[in-house]
Structures are given as C-alpha cells and as structure tokens.
mmCIF file of C-alpha atoms in Angstrom:
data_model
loop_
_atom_site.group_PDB
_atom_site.id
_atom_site.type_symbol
_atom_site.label_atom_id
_atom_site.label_comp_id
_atom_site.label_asym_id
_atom_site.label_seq_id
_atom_site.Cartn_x
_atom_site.Cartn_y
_atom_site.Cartn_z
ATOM 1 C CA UNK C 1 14.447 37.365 210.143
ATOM 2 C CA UNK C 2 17.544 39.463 211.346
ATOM 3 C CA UNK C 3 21.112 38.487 211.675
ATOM 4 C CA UNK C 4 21.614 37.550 215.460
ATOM 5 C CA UNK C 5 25.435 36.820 216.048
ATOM 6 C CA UNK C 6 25.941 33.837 218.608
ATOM 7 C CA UNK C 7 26.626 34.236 222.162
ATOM 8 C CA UNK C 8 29.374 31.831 222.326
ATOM 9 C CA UNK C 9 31.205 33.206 219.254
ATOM 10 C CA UNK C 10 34.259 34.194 220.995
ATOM 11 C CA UNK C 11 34.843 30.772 223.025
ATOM 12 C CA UNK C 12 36.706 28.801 220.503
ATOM 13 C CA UNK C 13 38.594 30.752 218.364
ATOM 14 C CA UNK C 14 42.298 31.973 219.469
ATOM 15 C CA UNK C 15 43.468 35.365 218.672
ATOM 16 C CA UNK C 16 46.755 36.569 218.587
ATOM 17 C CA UNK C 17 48.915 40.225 218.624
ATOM 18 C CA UNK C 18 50.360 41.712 215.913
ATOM 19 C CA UNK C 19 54.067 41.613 216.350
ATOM 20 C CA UNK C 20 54.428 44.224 219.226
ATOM 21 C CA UNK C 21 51.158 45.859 218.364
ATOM 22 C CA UNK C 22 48.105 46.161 220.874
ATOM 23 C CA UNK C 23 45.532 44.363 218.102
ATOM 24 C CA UNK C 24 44.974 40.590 218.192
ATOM 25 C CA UNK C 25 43.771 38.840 215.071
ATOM 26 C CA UNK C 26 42.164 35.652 215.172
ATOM 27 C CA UNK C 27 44.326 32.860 214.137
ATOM 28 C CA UNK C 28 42.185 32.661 211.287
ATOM 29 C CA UNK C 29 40.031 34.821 209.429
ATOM 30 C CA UNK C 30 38.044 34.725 206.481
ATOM 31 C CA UNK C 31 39.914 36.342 202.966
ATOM 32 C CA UNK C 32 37.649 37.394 199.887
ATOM 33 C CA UNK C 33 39.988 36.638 197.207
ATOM 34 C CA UNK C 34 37.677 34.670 196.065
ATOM 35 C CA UNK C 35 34.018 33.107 196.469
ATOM 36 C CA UNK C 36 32.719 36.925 196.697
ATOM 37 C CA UNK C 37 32.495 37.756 193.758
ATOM 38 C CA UNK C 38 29.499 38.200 191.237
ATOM 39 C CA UNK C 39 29.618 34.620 190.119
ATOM 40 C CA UNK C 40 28.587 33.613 193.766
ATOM 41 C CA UNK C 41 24.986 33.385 194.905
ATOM 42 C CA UNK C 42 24.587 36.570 197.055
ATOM 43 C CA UNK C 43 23.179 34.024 199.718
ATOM 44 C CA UNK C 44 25.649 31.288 199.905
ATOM 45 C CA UNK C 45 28.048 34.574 200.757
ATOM 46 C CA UNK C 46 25.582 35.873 203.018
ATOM 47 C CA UNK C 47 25.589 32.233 204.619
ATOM 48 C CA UNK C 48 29.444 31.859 204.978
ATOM 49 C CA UNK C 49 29.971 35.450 206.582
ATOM 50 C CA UNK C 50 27.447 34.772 209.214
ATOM 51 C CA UNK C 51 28.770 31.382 210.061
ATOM 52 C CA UNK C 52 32.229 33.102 210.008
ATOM 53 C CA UNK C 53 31.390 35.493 212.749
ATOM 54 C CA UNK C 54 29.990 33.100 215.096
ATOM 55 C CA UNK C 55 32.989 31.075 214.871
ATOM 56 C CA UNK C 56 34.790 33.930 216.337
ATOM 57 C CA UNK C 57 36.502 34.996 212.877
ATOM 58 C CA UNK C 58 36.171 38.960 213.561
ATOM 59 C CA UNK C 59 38.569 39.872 210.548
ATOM 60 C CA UNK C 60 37.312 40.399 206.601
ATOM 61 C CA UNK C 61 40.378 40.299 203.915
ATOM 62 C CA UNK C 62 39.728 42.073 201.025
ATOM 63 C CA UNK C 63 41.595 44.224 198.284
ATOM 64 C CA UNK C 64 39.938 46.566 195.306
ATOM 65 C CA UNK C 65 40.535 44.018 192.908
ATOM 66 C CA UNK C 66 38.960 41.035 194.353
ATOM 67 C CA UNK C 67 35.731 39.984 192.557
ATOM 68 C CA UNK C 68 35.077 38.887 189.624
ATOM 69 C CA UNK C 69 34.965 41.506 188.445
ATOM 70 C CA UNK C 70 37.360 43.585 190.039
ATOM 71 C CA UNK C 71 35.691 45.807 192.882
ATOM 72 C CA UNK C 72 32.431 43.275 193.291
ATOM 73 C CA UNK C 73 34.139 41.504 196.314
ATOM 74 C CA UNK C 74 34.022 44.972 198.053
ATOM 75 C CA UNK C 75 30.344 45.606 196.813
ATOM 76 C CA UNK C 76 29.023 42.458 197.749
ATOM 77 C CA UNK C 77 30.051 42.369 201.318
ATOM 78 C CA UNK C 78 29.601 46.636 201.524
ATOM 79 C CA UNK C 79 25.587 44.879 201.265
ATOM 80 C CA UNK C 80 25.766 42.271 203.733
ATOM 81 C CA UNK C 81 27.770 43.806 206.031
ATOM 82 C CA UNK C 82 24.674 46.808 206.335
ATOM 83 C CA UNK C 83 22.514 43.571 205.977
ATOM 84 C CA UNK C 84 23.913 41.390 209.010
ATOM 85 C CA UNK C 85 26.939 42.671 210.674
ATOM 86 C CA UNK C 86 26.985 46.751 210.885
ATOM 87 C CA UNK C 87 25.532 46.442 214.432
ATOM 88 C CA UNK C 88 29.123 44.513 215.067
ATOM 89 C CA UNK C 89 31.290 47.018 213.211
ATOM 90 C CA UNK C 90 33.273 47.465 216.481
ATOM 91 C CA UNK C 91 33.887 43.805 216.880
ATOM 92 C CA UNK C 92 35.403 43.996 213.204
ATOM 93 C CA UNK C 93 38.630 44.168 211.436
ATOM 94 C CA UNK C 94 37.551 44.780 208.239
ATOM 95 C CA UNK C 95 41.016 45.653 205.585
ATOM 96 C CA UNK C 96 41.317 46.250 201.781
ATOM 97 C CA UNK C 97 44.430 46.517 199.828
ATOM 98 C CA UNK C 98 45.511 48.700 196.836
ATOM 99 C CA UNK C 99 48.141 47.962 193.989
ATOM 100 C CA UNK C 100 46.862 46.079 190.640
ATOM 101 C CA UNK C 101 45.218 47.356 188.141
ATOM 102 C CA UNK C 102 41.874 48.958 188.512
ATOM 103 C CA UNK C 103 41.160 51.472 186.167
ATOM 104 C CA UNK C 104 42.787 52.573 183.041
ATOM 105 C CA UNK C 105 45.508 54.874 182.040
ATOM 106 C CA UNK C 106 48.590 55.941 184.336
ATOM 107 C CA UNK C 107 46.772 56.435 187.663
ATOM 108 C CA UNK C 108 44.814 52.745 187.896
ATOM 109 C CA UNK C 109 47.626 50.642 189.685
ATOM 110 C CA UNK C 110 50.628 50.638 191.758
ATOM 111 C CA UNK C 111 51.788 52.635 194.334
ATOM 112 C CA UNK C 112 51.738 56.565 193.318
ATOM 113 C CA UNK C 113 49.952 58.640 196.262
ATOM 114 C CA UNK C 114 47.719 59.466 193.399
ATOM 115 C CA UNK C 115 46.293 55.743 193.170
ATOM 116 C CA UNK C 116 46.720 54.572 196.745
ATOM 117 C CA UNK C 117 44.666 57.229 198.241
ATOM 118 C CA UNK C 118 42.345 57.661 195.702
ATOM 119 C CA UNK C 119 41.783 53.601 195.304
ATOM 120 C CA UNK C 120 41.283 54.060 199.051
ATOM 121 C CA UNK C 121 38.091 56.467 198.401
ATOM 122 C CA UNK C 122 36.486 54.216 196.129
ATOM 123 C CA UNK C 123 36.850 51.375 198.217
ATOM 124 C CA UNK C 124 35.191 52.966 201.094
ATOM 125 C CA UNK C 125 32.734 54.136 198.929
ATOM 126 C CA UNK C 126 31.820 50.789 197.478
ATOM 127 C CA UNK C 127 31.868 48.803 200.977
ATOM 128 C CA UNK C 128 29.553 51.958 202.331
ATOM 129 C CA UNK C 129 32.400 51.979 205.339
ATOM 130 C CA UNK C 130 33.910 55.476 207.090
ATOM 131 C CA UNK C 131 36.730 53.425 207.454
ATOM 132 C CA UNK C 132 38.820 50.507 207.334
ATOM 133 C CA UNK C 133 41.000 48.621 210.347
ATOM 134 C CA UNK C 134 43.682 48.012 208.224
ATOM 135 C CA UNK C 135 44.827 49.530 205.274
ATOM 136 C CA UNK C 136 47.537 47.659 202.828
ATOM 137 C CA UNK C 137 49.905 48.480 200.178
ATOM 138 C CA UNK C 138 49.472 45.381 198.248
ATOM 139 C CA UNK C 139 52.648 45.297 196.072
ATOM 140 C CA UNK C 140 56.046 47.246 195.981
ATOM 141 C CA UNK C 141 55.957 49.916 192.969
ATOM 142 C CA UNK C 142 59.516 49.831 191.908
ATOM 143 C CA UNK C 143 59.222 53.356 190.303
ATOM 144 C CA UNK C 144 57.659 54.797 192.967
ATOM 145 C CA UNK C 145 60.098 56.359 195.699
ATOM 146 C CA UNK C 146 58.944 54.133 198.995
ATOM 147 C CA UNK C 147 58.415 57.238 200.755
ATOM 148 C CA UNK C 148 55.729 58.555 198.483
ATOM 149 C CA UNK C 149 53.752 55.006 199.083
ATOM 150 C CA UNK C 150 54.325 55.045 202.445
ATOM 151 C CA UNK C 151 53.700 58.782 202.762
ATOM 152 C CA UNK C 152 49.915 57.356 201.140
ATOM 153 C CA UNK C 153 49.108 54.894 204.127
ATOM 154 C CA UNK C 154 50.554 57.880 206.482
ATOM 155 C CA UNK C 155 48.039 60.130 205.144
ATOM 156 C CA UNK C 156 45.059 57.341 205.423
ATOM 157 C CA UNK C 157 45.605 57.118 208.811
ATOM 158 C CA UNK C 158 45.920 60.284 209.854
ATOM 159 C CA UNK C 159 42.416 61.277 207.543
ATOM 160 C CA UNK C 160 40.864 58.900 209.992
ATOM 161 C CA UNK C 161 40.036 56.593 206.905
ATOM 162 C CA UNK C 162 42.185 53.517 208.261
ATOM 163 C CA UNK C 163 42.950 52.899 211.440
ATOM 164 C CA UNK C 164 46.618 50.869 210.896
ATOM 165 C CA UNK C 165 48.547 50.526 207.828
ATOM 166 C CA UNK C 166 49.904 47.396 205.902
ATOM 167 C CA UNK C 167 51.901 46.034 203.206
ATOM 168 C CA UNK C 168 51.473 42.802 201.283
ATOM 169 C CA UNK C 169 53.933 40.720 199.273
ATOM 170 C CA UNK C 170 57.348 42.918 199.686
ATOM 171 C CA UNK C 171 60.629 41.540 200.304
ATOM 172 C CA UNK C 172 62.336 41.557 203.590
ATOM 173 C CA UNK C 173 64.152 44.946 202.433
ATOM 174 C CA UNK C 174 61.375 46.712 201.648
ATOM 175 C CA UNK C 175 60.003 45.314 204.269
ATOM 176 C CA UNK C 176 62.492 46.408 206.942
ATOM 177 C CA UNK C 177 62.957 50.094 204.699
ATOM 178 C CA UNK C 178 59.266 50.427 204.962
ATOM 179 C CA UNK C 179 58.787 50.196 208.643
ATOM 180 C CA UNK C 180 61.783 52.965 208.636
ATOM 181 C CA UNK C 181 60.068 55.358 206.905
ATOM 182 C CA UNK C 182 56.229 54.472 208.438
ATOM 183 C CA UNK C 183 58.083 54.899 211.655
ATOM 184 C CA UNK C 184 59.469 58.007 211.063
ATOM 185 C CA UNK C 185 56.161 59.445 210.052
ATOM 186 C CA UNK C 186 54.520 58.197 213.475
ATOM 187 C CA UNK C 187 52.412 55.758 211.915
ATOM 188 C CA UNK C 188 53.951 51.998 212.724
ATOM 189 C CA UNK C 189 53.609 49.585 210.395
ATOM 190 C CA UNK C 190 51.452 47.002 211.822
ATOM 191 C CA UNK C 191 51.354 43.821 209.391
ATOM 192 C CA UNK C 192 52.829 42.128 206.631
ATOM 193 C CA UNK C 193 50.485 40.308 204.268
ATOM 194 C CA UNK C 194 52.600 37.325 202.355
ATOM 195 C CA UNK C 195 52.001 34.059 200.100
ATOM 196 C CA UNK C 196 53.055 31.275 202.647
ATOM 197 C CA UNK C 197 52.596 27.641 202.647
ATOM 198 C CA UNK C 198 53.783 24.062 202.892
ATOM 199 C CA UNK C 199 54.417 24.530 199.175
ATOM 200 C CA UNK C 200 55.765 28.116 199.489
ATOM 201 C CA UNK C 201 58.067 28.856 202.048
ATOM 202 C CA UNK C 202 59.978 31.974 200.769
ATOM 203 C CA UNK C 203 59.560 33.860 204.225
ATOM 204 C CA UNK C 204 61.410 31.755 206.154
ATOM 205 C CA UNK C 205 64.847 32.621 204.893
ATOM 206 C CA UNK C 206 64.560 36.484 206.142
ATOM 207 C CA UNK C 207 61.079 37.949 205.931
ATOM 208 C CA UNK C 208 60.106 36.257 209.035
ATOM 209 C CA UNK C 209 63.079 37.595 211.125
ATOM 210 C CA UNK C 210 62.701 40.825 209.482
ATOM 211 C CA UNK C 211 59.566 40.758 210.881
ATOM 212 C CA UNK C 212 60.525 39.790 214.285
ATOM 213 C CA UNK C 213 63.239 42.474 214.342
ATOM 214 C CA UNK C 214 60.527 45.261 213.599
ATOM 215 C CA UNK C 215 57.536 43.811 215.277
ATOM 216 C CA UNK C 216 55.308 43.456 212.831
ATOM 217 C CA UNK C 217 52.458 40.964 212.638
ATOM 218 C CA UNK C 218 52.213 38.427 210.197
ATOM 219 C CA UNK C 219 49.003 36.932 208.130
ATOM 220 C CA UNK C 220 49.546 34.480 205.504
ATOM 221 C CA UNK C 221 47.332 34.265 202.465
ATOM 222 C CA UNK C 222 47.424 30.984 200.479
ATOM 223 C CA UNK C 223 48.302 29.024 203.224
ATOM 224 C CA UNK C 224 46.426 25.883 201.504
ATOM 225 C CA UNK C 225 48.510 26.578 198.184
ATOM 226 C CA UNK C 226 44.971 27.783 195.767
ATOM 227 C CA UNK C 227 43.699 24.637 197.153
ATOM 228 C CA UNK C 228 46.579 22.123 196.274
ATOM 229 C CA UNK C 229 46.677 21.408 200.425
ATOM 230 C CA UNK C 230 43.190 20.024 200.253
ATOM 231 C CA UNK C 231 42.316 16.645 199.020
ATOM 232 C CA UNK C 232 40.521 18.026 196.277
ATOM 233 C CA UNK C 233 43.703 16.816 194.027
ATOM 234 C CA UNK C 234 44.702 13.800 195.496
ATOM 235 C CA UNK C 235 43.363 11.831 192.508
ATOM 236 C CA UNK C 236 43.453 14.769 189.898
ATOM 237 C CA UNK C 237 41.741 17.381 188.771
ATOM 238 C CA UNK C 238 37.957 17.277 189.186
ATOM 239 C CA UNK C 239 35.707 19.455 186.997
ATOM 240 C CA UNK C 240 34.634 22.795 188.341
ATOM 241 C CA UNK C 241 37.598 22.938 190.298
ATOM 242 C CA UNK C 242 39.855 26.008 190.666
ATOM 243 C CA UNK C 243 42.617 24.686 188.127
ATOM 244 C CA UNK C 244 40.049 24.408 185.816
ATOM 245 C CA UNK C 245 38.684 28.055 186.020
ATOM 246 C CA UNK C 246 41.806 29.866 185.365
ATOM 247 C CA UNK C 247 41.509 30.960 189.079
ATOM 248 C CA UNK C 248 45.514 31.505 189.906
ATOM 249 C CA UNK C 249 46.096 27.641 189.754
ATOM 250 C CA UNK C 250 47.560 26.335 186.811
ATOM 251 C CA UNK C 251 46.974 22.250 185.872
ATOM 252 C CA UNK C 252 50.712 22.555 185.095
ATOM 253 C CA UNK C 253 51.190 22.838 189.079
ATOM 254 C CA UNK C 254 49.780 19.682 189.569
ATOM 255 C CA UNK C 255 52.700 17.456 188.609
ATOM 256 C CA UNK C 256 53.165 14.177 189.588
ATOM 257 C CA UNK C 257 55.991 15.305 191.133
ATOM 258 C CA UNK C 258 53.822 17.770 193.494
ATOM 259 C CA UNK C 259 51.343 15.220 194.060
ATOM 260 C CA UNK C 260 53.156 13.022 195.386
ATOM 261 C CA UNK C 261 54.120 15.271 198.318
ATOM 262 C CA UNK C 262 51.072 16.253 198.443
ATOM 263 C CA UNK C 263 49.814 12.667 199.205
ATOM 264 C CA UNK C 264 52.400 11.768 201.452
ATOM 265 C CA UNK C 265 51.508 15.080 203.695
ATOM 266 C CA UNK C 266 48.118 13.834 203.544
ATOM 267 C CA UNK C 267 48.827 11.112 204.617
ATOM 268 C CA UNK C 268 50.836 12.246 207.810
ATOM 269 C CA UNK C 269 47.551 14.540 208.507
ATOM 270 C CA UNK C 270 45.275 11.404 208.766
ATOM 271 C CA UNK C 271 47.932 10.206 211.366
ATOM 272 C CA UNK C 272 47.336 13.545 213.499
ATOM 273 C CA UNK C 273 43.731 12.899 213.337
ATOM 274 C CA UNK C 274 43.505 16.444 210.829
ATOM 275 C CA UNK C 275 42.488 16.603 206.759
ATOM 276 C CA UNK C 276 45.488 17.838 205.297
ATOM 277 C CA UNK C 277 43.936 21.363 205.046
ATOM 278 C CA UNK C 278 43.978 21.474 208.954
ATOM 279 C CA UNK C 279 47.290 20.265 209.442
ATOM 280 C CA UNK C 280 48.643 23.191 206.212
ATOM 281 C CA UNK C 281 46.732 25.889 208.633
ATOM 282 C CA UNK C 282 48.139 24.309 211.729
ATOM 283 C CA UNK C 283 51.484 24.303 210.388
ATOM 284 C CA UNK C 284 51.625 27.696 208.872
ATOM 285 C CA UNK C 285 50.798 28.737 212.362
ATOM 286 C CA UNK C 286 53.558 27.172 214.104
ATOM 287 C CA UNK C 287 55.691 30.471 213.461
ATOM 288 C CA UNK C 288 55.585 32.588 216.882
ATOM 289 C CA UNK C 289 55.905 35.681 214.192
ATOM 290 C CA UNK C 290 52.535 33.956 212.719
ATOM 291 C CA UNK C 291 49.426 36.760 213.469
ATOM 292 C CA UNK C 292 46.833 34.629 211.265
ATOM 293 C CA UNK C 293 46.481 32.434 208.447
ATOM 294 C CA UNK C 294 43.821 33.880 205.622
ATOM 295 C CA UNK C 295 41.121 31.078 204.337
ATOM 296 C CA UNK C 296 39.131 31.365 201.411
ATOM 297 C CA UNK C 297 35.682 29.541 201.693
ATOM 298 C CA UNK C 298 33.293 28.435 199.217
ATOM 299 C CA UNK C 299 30.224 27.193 201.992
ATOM 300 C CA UNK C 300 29.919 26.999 205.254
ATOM 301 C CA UNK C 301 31.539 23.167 205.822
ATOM 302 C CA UNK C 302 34.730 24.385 204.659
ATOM 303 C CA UNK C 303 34.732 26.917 206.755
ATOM 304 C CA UNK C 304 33.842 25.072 209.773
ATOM 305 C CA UNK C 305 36.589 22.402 208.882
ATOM 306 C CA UNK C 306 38.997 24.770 208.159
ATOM 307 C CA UNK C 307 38.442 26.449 211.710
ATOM 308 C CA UNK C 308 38.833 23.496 213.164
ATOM 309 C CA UNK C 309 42.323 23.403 212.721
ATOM 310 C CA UNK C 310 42.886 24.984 215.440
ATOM 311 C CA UNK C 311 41.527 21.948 217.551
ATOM 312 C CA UNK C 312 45.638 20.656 216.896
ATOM 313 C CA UNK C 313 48.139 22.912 216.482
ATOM 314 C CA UNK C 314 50.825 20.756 218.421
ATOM 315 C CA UNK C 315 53.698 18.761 216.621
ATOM 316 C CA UNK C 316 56.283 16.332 217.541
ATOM 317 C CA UNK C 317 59.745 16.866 216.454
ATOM 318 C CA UNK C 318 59.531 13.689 214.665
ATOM 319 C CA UNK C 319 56.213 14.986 212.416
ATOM 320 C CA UNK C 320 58.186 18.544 211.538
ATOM 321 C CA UNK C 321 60.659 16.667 210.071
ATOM 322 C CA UNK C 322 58.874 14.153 208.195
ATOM 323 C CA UNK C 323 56.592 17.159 207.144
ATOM 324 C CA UNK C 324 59.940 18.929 206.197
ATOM 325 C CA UNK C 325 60.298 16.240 203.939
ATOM 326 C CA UNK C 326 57.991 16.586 201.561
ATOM 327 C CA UNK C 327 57.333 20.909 202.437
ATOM 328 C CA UNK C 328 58.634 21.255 199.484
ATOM 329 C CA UNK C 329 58.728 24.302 196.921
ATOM 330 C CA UNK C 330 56.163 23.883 194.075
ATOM 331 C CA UNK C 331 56.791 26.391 191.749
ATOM 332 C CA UNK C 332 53.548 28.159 193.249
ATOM 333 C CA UNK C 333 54.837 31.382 194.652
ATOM 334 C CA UNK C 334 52.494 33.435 191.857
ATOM 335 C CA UNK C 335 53.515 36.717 193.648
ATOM 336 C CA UNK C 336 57.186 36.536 193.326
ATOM 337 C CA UNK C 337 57.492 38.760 190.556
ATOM 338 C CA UNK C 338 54.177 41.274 191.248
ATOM 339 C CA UNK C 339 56.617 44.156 191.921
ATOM 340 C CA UNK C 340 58.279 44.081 188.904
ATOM 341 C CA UNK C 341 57.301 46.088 185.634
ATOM 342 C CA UNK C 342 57.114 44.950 182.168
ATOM 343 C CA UNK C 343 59.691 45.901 180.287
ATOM 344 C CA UNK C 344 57.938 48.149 177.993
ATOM 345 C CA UNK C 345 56.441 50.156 180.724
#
C-alpha cells in the first residue's frame, strides 16, 4: 500500500525563519547522522521518515559521510524518498553537507572547489535528487582561501543544484568573513549548522550574535549531547548503547562528574512535566537566533517524544537559572578542532 502523508501534518509543529531569510524550518527536524545507515533495517527507516513527515518535520539533515558506511545515509533515503515522499518534494527541505573524508588521495575532503562541487555531484547522484534546499560547507579548510569554498556553494546555487547555501561548525570569524564574501557574490548565506547543547554551549559567547548581526539562521545538531540528555545514562551505560558502539560518544564522557548534572537536570525536567530530552530541545530553542534543533531517531517513539517538546517551550526565570547550574561544559564539543589539519599534512 502507498505512502499517504496525513492531512493534519502541518497543525502541530512550529516553524520558524531563517535569520532574515524568507524560509521557515520547523523547530525540529529529523538529522541522519545516524540510524540511516546500512546497519539499520531499511523498514524501521522507512517507518521513522513517514512518521516524521506527518508530524510536520518537512526538513531531512544529511551530509556525504553519514552512513555507515560513508555515503549509505544518502542512498538509503535517495530509495525511500522515490518510495514514499517524491510526490512531497516541494513540501521538502532536503540538505547534505561536504567536508570529511570521502574518497582517497588529495581531492576526497575539505574545502577545495575541486571536492565541494564534485562531492556535491555524487551526492545528488546517490539521493537520485536534481537538487538540494540547502547546501553546506561542513567544516572550515584552513588551507583553502575562504573565497575558493565559498566561491563552491556560489557556483551550486547558481547551477541550480542547491537552492541556499550553508556552513557547519565554523567559528564566529569565519562565520561573519563568510557571509562577506557569500554576500558579495549575491548568494546570502542562509544558515549556520553548529554542535549546541546543555553540555556544549560554545555559541553563546559570539557565534550567536554573529549570527544575529548577519541574519543568518541557526540549527543545532547534538542538541541532546550523542544521547547523554536522555535518560538512557542515568544509571550507566546499558549495552547496545551509543557509548558502547564507538558512535562519537566516548564512556570516558560519562563521568560521575557529568552525571551528576545530568541527573539533577533530569530531575528539574520531571518538575516541568518534560523527559529531560524535551526540556534539552526546549531549551536549545529558547535562543530567538534558534532556526531548529536537529534530532536523531532510532524508531518512531523517540521521535514522537522528542517532537513533543515543543508542547513546553516556556521557562521561569527561576528554572534558567537552576538549569544554568548544572548547563555545564562536558568536554563533549567533538567538533572543536574539525578545522584543523594534522600536522603532517
């Protein structure tokens, strides 16, 4: 039986601009990091896009690399979006990213024109798409002149392969120097794509009003910390879990020391009524820079309570401070040094 979407899909779900930019992304949509890659039942994806869309969440996060292995995230939902949701495609922001490694030799990662645009090709190519919404630079090349990377995303919009252009994980200087240059070109720079979270708060001392300044949108991936805002870990480490798998959480992270903030924020979520995941999203979306928060989902009940966030986004003064309390940097922030080279290089 075919794919149907639900006639009430756009009654719940909020959806906000893009810094001063005409498109609105919901205020949260669905990021295939993870969960989409071969190691998934094709079905239980199938399953979690289709609830996804009927919840309103009209905006698919993905980058060349996602998987395992690299490239299968793009594969995987290149067949169920010509499966289920191709007769949507105009109700869709679909983006993909390029910067890590992908192929070998000199032109298989960061940000040369030579990679960007022809990373670009092959992810178009694998997701069977003409085009994507949004296009990202998904790490500062620090031996690449900015103009050259920039010059890339120009060039992808103006080939009518990507409709805006993006940048993930670059520091409010790059950030600011970027939407310069993107600007000068005549293509504005529509989002920034950054690690934020209870646990992670780097963009709060200048990307944010970097941000503001330029009017750019914001969308925050990791905004449950690779699970640590969950109460998958309030009593440890279960098997099967991410921090088990190697899957960007280290056991190490989960010191005492974290957990105990981790409880105690837990703790103030059961007083608001929320699991703590709800109250992280909520909270990450008290920013008025805030565009969306990316969630990763591995079935369809953590999707729906993760959406369901959005049923409280309002705090007390009283809650932001005890909440500021235990906010604390974790030593999580696995993206801090993505733009820098190994020495040998």
């Amino acid at each position: 039986m075919g794919y149907e979407a639900a006639d009430n899909r756009y009654d719940r779900m909020q959806y906000r601009r893009s810094g001063r930019h005409g498109l609105r992304l919901p205020a949260v949509s669905l990021g295939l990091w993870h969960n989409f890659g071969d190691d998934v039942p094709l079905e239980r994806q199938r399953a979690i896009l289709r609830r996804a869309f009927d919840l309103g969440v009209t905006h698919f996060d993905l980058a060349n690399n996602y998987g395992p292995p690299a490239g299968s995230a793009e594969l995987n939902f290149g067949k169920l979006f010509r499966q289920d949701l191709a007769p949507y495609r105009d109700e869709l922001v679909i983006s993909t990213k390029a910067g890590y490694l992908m192929w070998p030799g000199p032109y298989g990662e960061w940000g040369s024109r030579k990679y960007v645009l022809s990373s670009l090709d092959q992810s178009l190519s694998r997701m069977g798409l003409e085009y994507v919404d949004i296009f990202y630079s998904h790490r500062y090349d620090p031996d690449t002149p900015l103009e050259e990377t920039m010059g890339a995303l120009d060039t992808a919009v103006r080939q009518g392969k990507a409709l805006y252009a993006g940048i993930s994980s670059y520091s409010p200087e790059h950030t600011r120097q970027a939407a310069a240059i993107l600007a000068e070109m005549g293509t504005p720079l529509l989002i920034h794509q950054p690690s934020y979270s209870m646990l992670n708060r780097w963009i709060e001392e200048a990307l944010l009003d970097a941000l503001e300044d330029e009017g750019i949108g914001c969308i925050a991936f990791s905004p449950l910390a690779q699970g640590m805002l969950t109460d998958k870990y309030l009593q440890g480490v279960p098997d099967g879990s991410r921090a088990t798998q190697g899957k960007s959480l280290s056991p190490d992270q989960l010191s005492e020391k974290n957990l105990t903030h981790i409880r105690a924020l837990n703790q103030i979520a059961a007083r608001r009524g929320q699991s703590l995941a709800q109250m992280a999203l909520a909270w990450a979306l008290r920013h008025p820079q805030m565009t969306s928060v990316l969630i990763g989902a591995s079935s369809v009940a953590q999707l729906e309570d993760n959406v369901a966030a959005l049923d409280r986004l309002d705090f007390s003064a009283e809650e932001l401070a005890e909440i500021d309390g235990h906010a604390v940097e974790a030593g999580i922030n696995l993206w801090a040094r993505s733009s820098q080279r190994p020495a040998t290089d």
